[in-house]
Coordinates of C-alpha atoms and ligand atoms in Angstrom, one line a residue:
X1098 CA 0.0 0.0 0.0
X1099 CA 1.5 3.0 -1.1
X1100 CA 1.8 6.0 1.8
X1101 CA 0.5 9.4 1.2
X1102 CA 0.2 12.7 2.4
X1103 CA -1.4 15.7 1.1
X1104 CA -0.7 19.3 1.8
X1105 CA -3.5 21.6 1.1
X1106 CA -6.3 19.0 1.2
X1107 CA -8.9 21.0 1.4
X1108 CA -8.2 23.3 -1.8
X1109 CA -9.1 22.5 -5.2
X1110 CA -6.3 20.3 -6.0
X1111 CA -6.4 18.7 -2.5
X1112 CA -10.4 18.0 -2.9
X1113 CA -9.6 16.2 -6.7
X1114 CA -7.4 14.3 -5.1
X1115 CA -8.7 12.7 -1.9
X1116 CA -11.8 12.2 -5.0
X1117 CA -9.1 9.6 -6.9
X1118 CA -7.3 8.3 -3.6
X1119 CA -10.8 7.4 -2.3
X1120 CA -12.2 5.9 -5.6
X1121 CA -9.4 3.5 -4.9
X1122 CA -9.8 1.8 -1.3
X1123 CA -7.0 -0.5 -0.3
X1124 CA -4.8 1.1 -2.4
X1125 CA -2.9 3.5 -0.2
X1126 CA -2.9 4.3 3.3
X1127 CA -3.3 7.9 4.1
X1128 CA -0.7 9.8 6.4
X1129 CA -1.4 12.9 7.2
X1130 CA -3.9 15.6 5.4
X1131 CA -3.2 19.5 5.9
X1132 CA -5.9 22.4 5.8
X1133 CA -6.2 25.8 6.5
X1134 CA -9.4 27.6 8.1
X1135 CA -11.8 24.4 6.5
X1136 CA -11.7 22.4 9.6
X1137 CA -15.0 20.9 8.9
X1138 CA -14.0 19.6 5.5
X1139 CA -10.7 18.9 6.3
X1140 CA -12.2 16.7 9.5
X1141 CA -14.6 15.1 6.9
X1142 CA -11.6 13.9 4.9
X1143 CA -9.4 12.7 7.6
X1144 CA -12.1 10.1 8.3
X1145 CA -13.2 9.7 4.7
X1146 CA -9.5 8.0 3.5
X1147 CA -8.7 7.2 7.5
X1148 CA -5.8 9.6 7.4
X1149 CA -3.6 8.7 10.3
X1150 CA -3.2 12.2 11.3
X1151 CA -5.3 15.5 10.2
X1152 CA -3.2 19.3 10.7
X1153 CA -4.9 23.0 10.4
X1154 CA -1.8 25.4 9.9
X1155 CA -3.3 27.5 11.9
X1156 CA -2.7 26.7 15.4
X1157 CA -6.3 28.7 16.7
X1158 CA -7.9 26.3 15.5
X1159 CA -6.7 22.8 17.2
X1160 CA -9.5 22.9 19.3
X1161 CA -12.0 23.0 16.6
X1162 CA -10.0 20.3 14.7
X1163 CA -9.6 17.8 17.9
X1164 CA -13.2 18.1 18.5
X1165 CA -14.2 17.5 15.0
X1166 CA -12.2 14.7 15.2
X1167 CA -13.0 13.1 18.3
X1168 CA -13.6 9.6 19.1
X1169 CA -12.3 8.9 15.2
X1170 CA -8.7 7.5 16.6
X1171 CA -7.0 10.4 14.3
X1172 CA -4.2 11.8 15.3
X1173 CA -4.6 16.0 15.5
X1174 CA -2.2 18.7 15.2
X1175 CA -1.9 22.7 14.2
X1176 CA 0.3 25.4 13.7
X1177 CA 3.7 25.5 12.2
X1178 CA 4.9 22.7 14.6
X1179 CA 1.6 20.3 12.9
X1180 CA 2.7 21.5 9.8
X1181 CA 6.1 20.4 10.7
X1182 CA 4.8 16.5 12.2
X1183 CA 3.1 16.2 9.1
X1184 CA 5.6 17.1 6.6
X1185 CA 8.4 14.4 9.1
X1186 CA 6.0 11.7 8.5
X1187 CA 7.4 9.2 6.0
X1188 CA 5.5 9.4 2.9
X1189 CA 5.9 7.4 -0.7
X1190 CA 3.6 10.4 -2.4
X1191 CA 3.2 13.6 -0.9
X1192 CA 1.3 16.0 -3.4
X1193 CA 2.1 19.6 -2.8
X1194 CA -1.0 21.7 -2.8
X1195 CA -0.5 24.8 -0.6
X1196 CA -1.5 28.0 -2.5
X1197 CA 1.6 30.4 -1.7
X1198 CA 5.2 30.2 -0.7
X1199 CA 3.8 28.7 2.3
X1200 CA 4.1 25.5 0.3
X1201 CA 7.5 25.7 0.0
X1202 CA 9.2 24.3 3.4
X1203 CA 6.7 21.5 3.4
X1204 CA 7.8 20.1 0.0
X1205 CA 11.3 20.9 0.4
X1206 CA 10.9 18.6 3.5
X1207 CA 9.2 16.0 1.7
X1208 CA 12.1 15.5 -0.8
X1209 CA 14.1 14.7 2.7
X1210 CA 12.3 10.9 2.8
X1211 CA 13.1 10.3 -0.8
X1212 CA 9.8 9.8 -1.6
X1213 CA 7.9 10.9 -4.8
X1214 CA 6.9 14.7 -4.5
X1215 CA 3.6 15.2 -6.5
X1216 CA 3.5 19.6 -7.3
X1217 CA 1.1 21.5 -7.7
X1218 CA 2.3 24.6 -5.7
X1219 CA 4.1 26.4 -8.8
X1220 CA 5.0 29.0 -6.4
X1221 CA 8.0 27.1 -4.8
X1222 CA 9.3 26.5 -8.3
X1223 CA 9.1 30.0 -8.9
X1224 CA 10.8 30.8 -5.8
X1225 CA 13.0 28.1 -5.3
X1226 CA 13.6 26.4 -8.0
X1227 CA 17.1 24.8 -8.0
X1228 CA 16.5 24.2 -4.4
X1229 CA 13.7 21.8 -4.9
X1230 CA 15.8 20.2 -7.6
X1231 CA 18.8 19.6 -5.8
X1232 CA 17.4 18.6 -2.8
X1233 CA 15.2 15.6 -4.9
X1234 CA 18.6 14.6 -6.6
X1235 CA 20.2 15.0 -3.1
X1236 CA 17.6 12.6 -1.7
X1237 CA 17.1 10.3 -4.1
X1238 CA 13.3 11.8 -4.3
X1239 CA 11.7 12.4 -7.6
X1240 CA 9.4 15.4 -8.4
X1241 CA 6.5 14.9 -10.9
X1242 CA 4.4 17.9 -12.0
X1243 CA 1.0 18.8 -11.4
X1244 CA 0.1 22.0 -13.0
X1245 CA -1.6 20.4 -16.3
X1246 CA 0.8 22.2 -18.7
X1247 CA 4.0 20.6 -16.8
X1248 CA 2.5 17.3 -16.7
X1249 CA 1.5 17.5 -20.4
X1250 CA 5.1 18.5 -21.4
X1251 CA 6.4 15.7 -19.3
X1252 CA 4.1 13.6 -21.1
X1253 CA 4.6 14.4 -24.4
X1254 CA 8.6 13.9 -23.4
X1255 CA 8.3 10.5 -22.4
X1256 CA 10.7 8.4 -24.6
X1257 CA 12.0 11.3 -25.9
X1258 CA 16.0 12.7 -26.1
X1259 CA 15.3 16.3 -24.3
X1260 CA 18.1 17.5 -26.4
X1261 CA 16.3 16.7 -29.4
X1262 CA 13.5 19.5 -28.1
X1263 CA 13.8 23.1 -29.9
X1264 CA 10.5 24.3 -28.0
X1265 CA 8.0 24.4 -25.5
X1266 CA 4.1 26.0 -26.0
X1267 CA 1.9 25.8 -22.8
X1268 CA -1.5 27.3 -23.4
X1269 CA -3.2 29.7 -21.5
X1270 CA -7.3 30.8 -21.6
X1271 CA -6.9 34.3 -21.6
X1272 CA -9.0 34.4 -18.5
X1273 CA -11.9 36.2 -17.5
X1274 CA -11.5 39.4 -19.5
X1275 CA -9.8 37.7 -22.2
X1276 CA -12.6 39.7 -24.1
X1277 CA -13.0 42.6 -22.4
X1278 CA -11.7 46.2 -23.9
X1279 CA -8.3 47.0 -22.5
X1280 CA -9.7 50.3 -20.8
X1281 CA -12.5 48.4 -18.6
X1282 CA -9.9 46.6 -16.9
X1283 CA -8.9 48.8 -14.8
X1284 CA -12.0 48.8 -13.5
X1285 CA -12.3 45.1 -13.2
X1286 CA -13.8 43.8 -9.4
X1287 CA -12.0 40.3 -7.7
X1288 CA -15.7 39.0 -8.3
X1289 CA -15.5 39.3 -11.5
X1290 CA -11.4 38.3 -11.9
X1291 CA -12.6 34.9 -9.8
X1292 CA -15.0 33.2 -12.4
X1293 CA -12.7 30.9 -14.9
X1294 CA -14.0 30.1 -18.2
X1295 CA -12.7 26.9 -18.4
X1296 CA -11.2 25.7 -15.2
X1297 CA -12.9 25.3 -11.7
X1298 CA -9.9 26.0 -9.5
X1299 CA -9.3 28.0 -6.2
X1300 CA -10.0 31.9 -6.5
X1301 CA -6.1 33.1 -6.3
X1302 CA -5.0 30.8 -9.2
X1303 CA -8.4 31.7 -11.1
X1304 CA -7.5 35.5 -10.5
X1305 CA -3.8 34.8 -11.6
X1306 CA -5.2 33.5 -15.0
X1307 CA -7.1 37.0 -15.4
X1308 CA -3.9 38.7 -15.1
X1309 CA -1.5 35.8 -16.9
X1310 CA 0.7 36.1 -13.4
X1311 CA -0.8 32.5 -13.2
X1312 CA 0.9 31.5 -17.1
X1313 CA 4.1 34.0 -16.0
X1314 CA 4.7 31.6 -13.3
X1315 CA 4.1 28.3 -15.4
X1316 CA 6.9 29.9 -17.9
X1317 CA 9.4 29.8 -15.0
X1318 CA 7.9 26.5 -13.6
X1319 CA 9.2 25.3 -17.2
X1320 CA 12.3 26.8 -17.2
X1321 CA 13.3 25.3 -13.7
X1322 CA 11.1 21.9 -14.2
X1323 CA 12.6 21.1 -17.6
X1324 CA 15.9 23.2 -17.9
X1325 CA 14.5 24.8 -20.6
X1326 CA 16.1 28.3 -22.3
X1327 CA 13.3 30.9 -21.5
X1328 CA 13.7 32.2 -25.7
X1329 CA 12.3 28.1 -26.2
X1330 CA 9.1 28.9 -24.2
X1331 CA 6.4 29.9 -26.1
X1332 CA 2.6 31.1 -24.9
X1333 CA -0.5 30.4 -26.7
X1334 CA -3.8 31.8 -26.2
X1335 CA -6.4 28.6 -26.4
X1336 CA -9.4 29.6 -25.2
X1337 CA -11.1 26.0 -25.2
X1338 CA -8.4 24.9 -22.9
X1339 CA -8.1 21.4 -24.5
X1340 CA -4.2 21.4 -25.9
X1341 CA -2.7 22.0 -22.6
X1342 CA 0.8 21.7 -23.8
X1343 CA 3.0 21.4 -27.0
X1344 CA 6.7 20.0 -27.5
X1345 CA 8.9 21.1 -30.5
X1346 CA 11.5 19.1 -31.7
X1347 CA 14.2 19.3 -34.2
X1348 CA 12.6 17.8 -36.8
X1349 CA 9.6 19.7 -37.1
X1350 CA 7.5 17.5 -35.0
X1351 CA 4.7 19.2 -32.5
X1352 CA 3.3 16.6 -30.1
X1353 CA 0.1 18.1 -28.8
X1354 CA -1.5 16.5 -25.2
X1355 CA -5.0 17.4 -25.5
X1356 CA -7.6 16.5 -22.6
X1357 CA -10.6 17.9 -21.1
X1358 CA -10.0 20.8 -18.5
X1359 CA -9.9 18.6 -15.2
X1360 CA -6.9 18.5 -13.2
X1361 CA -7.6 14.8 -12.1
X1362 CA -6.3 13.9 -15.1
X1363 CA -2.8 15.5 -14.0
X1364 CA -3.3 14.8 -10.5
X1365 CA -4.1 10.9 -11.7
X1366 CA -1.1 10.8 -13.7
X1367 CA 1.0 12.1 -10.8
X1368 CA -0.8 9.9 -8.4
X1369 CA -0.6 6.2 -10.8
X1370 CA 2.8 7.6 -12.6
X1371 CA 4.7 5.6 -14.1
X1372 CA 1.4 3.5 -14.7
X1373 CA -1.4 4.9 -16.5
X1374 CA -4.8 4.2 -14.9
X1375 CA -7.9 4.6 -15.8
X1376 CA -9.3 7.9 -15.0
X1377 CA -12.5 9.7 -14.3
X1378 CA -12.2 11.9 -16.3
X1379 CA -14.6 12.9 -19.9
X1380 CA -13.6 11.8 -23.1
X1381 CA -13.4 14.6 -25.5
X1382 CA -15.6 14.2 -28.9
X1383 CA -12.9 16.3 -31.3
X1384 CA -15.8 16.0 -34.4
X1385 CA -18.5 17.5 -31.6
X1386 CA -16.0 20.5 -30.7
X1387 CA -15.3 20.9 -34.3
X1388 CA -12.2 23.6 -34.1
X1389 CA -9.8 24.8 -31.8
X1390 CA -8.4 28.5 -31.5
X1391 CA -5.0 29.4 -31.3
X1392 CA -3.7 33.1 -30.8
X1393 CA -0.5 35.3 -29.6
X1394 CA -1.0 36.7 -26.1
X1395 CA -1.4 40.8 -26.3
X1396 CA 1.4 42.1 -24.3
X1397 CA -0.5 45.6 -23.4
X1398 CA -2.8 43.2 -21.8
X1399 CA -1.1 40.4 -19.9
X1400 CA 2.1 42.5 -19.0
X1401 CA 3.3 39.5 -16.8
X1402 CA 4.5 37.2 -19.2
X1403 CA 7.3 40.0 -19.6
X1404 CA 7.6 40.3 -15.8
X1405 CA 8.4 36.7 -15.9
X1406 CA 11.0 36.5 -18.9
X1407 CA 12.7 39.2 -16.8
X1408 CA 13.0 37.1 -14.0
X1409 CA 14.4 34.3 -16.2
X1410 CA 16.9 36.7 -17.6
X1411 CA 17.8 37.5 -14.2
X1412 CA 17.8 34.2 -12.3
X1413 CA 18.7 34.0 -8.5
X1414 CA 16.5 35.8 -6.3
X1415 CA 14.3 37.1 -8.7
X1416 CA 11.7 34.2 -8.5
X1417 CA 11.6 34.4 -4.9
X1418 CA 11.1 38.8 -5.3
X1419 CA 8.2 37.9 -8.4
X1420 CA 6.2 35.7 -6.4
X1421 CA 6.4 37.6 -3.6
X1422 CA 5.2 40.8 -5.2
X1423 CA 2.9 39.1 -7.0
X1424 CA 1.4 37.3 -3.8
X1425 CA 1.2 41.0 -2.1
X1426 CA 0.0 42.8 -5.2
X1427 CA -3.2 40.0 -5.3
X1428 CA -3.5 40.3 -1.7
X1429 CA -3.8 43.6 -2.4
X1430 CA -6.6 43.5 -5.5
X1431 CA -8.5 40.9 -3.6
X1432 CA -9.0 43.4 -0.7
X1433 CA -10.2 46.6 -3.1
X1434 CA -6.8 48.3 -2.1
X1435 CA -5.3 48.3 -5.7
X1436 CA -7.0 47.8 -9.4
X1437 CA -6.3 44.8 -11.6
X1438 CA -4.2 46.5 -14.0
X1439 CA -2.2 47.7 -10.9
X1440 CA -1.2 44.6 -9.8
X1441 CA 1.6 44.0 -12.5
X1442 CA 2.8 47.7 -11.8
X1443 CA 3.2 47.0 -8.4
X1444 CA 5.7 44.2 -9.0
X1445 CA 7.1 45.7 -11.6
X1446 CA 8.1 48.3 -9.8
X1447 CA 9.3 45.8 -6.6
X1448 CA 11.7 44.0 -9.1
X1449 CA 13.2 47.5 -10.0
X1450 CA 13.3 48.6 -6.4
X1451 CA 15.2 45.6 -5.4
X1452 CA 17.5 44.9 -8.5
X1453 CA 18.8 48.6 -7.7
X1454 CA 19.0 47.8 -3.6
X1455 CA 20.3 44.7 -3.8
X1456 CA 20.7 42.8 -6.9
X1457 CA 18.9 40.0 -7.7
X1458 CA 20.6 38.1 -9.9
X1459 CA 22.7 36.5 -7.0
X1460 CA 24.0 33.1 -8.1
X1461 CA 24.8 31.6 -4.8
X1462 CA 21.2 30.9 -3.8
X1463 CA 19.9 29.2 -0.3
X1464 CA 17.0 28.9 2.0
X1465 CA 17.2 31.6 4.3
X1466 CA 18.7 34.2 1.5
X1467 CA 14.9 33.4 -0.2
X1468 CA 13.2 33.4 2.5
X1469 CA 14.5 37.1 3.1
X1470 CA 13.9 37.9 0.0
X1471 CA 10.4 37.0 0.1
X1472 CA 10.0 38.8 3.3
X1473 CA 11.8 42.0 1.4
X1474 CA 9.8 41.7 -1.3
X1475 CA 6.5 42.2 0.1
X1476 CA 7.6 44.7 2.2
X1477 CA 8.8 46.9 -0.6
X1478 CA 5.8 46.1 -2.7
X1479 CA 3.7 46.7 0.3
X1480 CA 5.4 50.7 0.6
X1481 CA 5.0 50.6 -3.7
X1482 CA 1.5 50.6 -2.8
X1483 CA 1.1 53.3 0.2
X1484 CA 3.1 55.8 -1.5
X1485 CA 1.1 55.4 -4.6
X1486 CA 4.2 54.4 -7.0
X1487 CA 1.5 52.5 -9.2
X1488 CA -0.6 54.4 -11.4
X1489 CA -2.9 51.7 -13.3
X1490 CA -1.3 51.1 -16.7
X1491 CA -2.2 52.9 -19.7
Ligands
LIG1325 P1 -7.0 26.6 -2.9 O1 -7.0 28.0 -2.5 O2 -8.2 25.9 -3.4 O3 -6.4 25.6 -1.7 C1 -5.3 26.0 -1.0 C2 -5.0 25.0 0.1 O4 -3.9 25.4 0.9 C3 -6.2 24.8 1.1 O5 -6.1 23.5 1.6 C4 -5.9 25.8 2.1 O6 -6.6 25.6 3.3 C5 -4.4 25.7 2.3 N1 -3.7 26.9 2.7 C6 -3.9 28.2 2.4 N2 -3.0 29.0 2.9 C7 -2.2 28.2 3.6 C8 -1.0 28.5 4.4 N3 -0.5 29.7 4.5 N4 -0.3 27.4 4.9 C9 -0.8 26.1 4.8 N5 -1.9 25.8 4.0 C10 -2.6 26.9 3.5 O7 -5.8 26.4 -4.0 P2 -5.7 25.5 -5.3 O8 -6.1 24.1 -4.9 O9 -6.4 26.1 -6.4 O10 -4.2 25.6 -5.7 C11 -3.2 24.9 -4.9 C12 -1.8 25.0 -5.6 O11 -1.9 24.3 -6.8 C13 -1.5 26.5 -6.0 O12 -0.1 26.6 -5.9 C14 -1.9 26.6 -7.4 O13 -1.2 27.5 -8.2 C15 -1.7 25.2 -7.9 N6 -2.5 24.7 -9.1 C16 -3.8 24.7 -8.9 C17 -4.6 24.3 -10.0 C18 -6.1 24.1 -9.8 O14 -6.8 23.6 -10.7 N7 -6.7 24.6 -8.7 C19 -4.1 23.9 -11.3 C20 -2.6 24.0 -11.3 C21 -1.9 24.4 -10.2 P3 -8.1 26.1 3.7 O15 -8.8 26.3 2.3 O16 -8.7 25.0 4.5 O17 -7.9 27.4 4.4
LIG1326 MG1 -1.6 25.4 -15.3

């Protein structure tokens, strides 16, 4: 029986996959799940898969957890030391799905057992990326993506000589206002940012595909996952969201993964990797959808993706200083503080701040050097916004 633990159970990803570990009984004993504020759900899973031990990161809430759990025999913990028990318990499959740099400790701790590190939480990538890979070639511990364009690239690799690969295309909606006239934008409400029109996901990641921060990220996740040159990276604006990915390769060849927009095909692939199981997931009818869309994203409109081949230019702590801004811009949008259009000004402007103040492009990267940084980051983005540095774009 294969051991798992999940981190961010309760979210989006974490609710798909408890849906495919539970489809599967016998199959793999459960060792820990991780929440946030859901203790209810989070108490219903933990006795749905008979998860050894159920954590809320936050530690006011224990005594809701314990006595959601009581009399079930599972084990309950909270706060940063939970967090901590969970992440020490020896896993074979531990699927990263935090939203934030919060997932990054956990799944750097994870790679300790040698285990099989499922990731979903782009955001560690982005920040840390040759951390998380030399800690799974330290370990002996192999990370398998999760975000659906990574795990169709990996896919679509699979037998294949990566130096035989001239480029990459991952995909990308256009969002919510993929439509919309440039100038309404600005005036653009989180309610209206939140509603995908493709994907059911959680609302930061669905707001991050309004504003392309969520593909900036994914063309750093493959840069770091696959070692691929940021000029081999293409984006493609799909708006059916079927052709998740593309791979180039010398000879002309484009091998396309195509499959409905439901992570548990991903998460399934992760999950049964290097078997492929059956999966719940529908069948597309290609002479019922007829024809697909293809377009170049508009750059006046998703200023990210430029944000993010800056920080590929750059390398070292610029990951850690994009997220970070990014994180504290959205906070930022989601609370009414800032516009939409703002939010790529305000890390803009964070990136300049900090390449002039410290430099970013430092080679010699570590844990505590990008944990300041993200600290630094959203500090200075957080002073971007009080002193009104970030006029909406024009
Ligand atoms: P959700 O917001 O739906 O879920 C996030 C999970 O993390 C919840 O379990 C939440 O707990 C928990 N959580 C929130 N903050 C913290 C924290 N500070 N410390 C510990 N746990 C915390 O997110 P998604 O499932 O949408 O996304 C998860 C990750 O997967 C993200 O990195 C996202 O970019 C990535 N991803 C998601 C996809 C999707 O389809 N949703 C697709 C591809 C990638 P609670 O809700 O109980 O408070
Ligand atoms: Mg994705």
């Amino acid at each position: 029986m294969r051991r798992v633990t999940i981190f961010g159970a309760t979210g989006s990803i974490g609710q798909n996959t408890i849906d495919l570990i539970a489809r599967r009984p016998g199959a793999f004993r459960v060792i820990a799940l991780t929440g946030g504020r859901n203790i209810a759900l989070l108490a219903e899973q933990a006795r749905q898969v008979k998860a050894a031990l159920a954590v809320t990161c936050h530690a006011e809430f224990y005594a809701d957890l314990k006595a959601a759990l009581s009399g079930s025999g599972i084990a309950v913990a909270a706060g940063p030391a939970g967090m901590a028990e969970a992440a020490a318990r020896p896993a074979d499959w531990v699927m990263s799905a935090i939203v934030g740099a919060a997932g990054l400790q956990p799944g750097l701790s994870a790679l300790e057992h040698g285990g099989t590190l499922a990731l979903a939480n782009k955001e560690s990538l982005v920040t840390a990326g040759p951390l998380l890979i030399s800690a799974a070639s330290t370990h002996g511990a192999r990370i398998l993506p999760v975000d659906s364009e990574h795990s169709a690239i990996f896919q679509a690799l699979v037998g294949e000589d990566p130096a035989t690969v001239e480029r990459v295309v991952i995909t990308a909606s256009g969002g919510a206002f993929r439509d919309w006239p440039l100038e309404a934008l600005a005036k653009a409400t989180p309610q209206q940012a939140a509603v995908h029109p493709n994907w059911a996901m959680g609302q930061r990641i669905t707001i991050d595909s309004a504003s392309m921060f969520n593909k900036a990220m994914e063309l750093i996740e493959v840069r770091e996952f696959f070692g691929i040159a940021p000029d081999r990276i293409e984006v493609l604006v799909h708006p059916e969201s079927l052709v998740h990915a593309l791979v180039g390769f010398r000879d002309g060849a484009l091998m396309a993964h195509l499959g409905p927009p439901d992570m548990r095909h991903a998460i399934g692939y992760a999950l049964n990797w290097p078997e492929r199981a059956e999966l719940p997931v529908a069948r597309l009818d290609l002479a019922r959808i007829g024809r697909l869309n293809f377009s170049a994203p508009d750059p006046a409109r998703y200023p990210a993706l430029d944000l993010a081949r800056r920080v590929m230019r750059s390398g070292g702590l610029a990951g850690a200083a994009f997220n970070a801004a990014k994180e504290h811009a959205l906070d930022a949008f989601i609370a009414g503080r800032i516009g939409f259009r703002q939010m790529a000004r305000v890390v803009e402007h964070t990136l300049d701040i900090l390449s002039d103040e410290s430099g970013l492009a430092d080679a010699a990267i570590d844990l505590d050097k990008i944990l300041a940084m993200d600290r630094l980051a959203r500090i200075r983005a957080g002073e971007a916004i009080e002193k009104q540095k970030v006029n909406d774009l024009r």
